[in-house]
Short mmCIF file of C-alpha atoms and ligand atoms in Angstrom, two decimals:
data_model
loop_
_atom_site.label_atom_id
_atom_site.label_comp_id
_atom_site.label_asym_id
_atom_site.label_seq_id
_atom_site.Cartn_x
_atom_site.Cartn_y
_atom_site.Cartn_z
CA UNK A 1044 72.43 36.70 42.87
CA UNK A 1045 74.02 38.35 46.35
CA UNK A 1046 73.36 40.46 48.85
CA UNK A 1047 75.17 43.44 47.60
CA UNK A 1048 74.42 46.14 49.88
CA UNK A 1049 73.08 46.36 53.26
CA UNK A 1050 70.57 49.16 52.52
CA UNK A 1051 68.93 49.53 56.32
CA UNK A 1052 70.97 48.64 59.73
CA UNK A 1053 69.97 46.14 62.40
CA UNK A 1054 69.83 48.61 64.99
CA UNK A 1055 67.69 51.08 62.72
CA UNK A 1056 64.99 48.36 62.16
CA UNK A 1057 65.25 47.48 65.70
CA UNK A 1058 64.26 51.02 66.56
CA UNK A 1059 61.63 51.71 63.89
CA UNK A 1060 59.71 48.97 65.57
CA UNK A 1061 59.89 50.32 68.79
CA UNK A 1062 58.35 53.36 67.54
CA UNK A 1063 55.84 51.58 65.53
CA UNK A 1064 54.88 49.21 69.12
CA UNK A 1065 54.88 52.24 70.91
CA UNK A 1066 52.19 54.10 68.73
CA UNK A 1067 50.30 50.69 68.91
CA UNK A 1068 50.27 50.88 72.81
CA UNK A 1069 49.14 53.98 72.88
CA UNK A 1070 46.35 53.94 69.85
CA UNK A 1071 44.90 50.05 70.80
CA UNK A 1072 45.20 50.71 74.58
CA UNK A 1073 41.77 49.46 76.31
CA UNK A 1074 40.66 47.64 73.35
CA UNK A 1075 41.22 44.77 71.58
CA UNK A 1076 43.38 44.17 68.56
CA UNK A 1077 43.48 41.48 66.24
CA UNK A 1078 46.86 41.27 64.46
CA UNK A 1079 46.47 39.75 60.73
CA UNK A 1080 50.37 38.88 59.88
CA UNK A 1081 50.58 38.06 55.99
CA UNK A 1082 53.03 34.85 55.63
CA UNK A 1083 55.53 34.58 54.87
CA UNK A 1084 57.62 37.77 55.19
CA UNK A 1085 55.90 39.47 57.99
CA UNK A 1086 56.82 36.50 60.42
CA UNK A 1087 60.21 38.45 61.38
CA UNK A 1088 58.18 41.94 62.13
CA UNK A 1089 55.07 40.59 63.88
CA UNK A 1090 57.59 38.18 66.08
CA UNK A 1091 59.76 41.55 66.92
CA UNK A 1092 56.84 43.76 67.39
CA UNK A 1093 54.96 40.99 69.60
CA UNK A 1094 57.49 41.05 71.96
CA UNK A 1095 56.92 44.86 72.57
CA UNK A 1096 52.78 44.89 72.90
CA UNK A 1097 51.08 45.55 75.61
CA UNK A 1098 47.59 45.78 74.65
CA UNK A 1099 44.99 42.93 74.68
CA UNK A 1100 46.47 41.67 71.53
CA UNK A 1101 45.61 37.99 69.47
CA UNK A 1102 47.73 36.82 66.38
CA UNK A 1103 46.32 35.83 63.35
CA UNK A 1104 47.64 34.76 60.10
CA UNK A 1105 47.09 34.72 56.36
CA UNK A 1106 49.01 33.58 53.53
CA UNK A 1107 49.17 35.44 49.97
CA UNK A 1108 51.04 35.16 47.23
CA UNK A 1109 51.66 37.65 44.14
CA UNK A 1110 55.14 37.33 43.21
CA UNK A 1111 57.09 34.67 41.59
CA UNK A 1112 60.90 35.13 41.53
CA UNK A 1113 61.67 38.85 41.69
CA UNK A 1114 58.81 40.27 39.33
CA UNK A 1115 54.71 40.90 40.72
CA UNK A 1116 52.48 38.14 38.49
CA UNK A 1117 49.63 41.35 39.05
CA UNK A 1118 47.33 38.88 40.66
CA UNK A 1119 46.98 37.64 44.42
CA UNK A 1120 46.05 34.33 45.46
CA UNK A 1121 45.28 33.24 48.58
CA UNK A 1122 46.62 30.03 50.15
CA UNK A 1123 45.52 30.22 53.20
CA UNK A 1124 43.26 32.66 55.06
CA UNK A 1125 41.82 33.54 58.56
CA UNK A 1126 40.32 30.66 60.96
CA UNK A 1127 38.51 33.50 62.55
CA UNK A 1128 35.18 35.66 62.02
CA UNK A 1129 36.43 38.95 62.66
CA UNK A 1130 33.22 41.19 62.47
CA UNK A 1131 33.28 44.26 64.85
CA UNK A 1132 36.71 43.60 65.64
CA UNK A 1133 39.94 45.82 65.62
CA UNK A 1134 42.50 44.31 62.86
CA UNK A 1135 45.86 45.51 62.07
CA UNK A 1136 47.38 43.54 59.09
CA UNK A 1137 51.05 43.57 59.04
CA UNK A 1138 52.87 42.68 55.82
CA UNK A 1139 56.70 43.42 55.00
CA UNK A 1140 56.73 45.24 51.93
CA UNK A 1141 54.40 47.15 49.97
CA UNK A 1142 55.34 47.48 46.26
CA UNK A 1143 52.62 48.00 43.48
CA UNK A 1144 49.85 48.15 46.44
CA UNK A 1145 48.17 45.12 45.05
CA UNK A 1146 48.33 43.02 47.95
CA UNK A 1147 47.77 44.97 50.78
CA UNK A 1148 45.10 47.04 48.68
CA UNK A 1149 43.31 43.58 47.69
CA UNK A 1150 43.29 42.04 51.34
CA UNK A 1151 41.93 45.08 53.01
CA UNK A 1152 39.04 45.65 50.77
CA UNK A 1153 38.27 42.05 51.42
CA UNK A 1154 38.62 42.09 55.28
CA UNK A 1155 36.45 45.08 54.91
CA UNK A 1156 34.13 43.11 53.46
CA UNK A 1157 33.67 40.63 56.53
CA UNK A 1158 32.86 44.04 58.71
CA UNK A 1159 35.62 44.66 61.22
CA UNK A 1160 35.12 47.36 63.61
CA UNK A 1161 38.36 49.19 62.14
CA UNK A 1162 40.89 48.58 60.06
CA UNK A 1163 44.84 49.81 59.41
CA UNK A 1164 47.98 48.43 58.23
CA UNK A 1165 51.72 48.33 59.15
CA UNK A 1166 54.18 47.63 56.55
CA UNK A 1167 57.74 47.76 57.14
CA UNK A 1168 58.61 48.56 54.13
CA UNK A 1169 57.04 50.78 51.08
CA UNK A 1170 58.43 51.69 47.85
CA UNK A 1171 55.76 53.05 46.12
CA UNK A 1172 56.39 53.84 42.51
CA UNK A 1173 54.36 55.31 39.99
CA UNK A 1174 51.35 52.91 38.91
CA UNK A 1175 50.92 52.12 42.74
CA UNK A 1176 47.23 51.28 44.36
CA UNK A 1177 46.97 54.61 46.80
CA UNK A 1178 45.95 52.69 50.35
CA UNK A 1179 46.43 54.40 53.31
CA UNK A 1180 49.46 52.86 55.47
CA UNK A 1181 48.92 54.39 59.32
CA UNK A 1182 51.97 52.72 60.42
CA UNK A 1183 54.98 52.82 58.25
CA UNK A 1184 58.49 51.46 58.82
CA UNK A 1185 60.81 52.67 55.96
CA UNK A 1186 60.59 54.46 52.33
CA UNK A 1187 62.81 52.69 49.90
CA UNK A 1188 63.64 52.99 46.34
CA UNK A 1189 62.74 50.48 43.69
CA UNK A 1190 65.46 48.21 44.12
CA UNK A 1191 64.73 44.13 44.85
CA UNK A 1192 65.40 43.54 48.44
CA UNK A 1193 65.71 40.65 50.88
CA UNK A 1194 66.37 40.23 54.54
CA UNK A 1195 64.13 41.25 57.90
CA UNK A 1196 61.29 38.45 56.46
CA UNK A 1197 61.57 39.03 52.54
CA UNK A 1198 62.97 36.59 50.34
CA UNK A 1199 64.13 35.57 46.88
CA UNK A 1200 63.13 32.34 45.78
CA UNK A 1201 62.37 31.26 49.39
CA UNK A 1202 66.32 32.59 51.02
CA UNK A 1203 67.63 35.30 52.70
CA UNK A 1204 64.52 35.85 55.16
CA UNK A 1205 66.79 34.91 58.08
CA UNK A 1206 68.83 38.03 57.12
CA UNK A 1207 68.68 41.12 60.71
CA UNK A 1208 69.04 43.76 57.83
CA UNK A 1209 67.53 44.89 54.76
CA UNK A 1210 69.50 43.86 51.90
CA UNK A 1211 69.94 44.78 48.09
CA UNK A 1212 70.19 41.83 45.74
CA UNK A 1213 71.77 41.66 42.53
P1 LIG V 1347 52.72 44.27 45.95
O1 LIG V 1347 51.46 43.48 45.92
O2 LIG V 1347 53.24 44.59 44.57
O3 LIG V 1347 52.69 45.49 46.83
O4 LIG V 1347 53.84 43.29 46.47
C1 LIG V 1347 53.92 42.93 47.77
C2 LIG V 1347 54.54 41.57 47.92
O5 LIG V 1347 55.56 41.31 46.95
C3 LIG V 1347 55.23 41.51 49.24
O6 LIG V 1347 54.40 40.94 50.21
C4 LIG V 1347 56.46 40.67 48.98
O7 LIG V 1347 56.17 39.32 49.22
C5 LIG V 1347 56.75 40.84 47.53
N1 LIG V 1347 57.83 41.81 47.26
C6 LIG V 1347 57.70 43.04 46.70
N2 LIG V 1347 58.89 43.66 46.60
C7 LIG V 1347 59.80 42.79 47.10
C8 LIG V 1347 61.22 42.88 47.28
O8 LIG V 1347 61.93 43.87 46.98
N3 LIG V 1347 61.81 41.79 47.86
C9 LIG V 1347 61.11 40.67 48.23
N4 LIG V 1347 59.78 40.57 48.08
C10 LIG V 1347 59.13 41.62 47.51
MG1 LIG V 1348 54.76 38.77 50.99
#
């Protein structure tokens, strides 16, 4: 397995998250906003987008797993979740890629559950096929077809997270 194409630019990720901060600003501005990063591939996008807050922002962090190698196992476990009570609070979970909808669909009906005052997502990434969960994604990075990628945060067996661009493997 290698890195075979890059599929999205440096400098295009670096400006999708400037848009994406940007709409934060302006949407959080006077209130407070909990940011719920899923580990491990959304440590790349939170640390970029962090950088370019300026609301009254905290950082959060849970860690979920559904995938082993480059195929979704259909269930979610979770290895490590929040320290925090977040009732009537403002979260924004950021994850890196949203593929079948399981994850992302799973964690935010069970934030819900603990009775935030609101509730959205970012994902960097979406490539929504066919049999995926419908969840509403307020801030989106890129579309992407259905190929296995790495780089910006995502990983294959563990490598390539390190990678400044989004990458096709095969
Ligand atoms: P979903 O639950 O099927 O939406 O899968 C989401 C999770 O699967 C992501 O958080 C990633 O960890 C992983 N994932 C899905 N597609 C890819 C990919 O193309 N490359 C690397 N990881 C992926
Ligand atoms: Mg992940």
């Amino acid at each position: 397995m290698k890195v075979s194409k890059v599929l999205i630019e440096q400098n295009e990720i670096e400006q999708k998250v400037k848009e994406l901060a940007e709409r934060i600003n302006k949407d959080y501005s006077g209130e407070e906003l909990v940011i719920v990063g899923i580990l491990k591939g959304a440590f790349i996008v939170i640390s970029d987008l962090a950088k370019q807050l300026n609301v009254d922002v905290t950082f959060e962090f849970m860690s979920i797993q559904s995938y082993e190698g480059t195929k979704s196992t259909g269930q979610i476990k979770i290895d490590k979740d929040l320290d925090i009570d977040i009732t009537g609070k403002n979260i924004l979970i950021v994850e890196d890629i949203f593929d079948t909808g399981l994850t992302i669909s799973h964690l935010k009906n069970l934030l819900e559950s603990r009775n935030p005052k609101s509730i959205e997502i970012l994902c960097m990434f979406i490539k929504k096929d066919v049999a995926s969960e419908p969840v509403d994604i307020k801030y989106s990075g890129f579309e992407i077809g259905p190929e296995f990628v790495v780089g910006y945060g995502l990983d294959y067996e563990g490598k390539y997270r390190e990678l400044p661009f989004l990458g096709v493997l095969s």
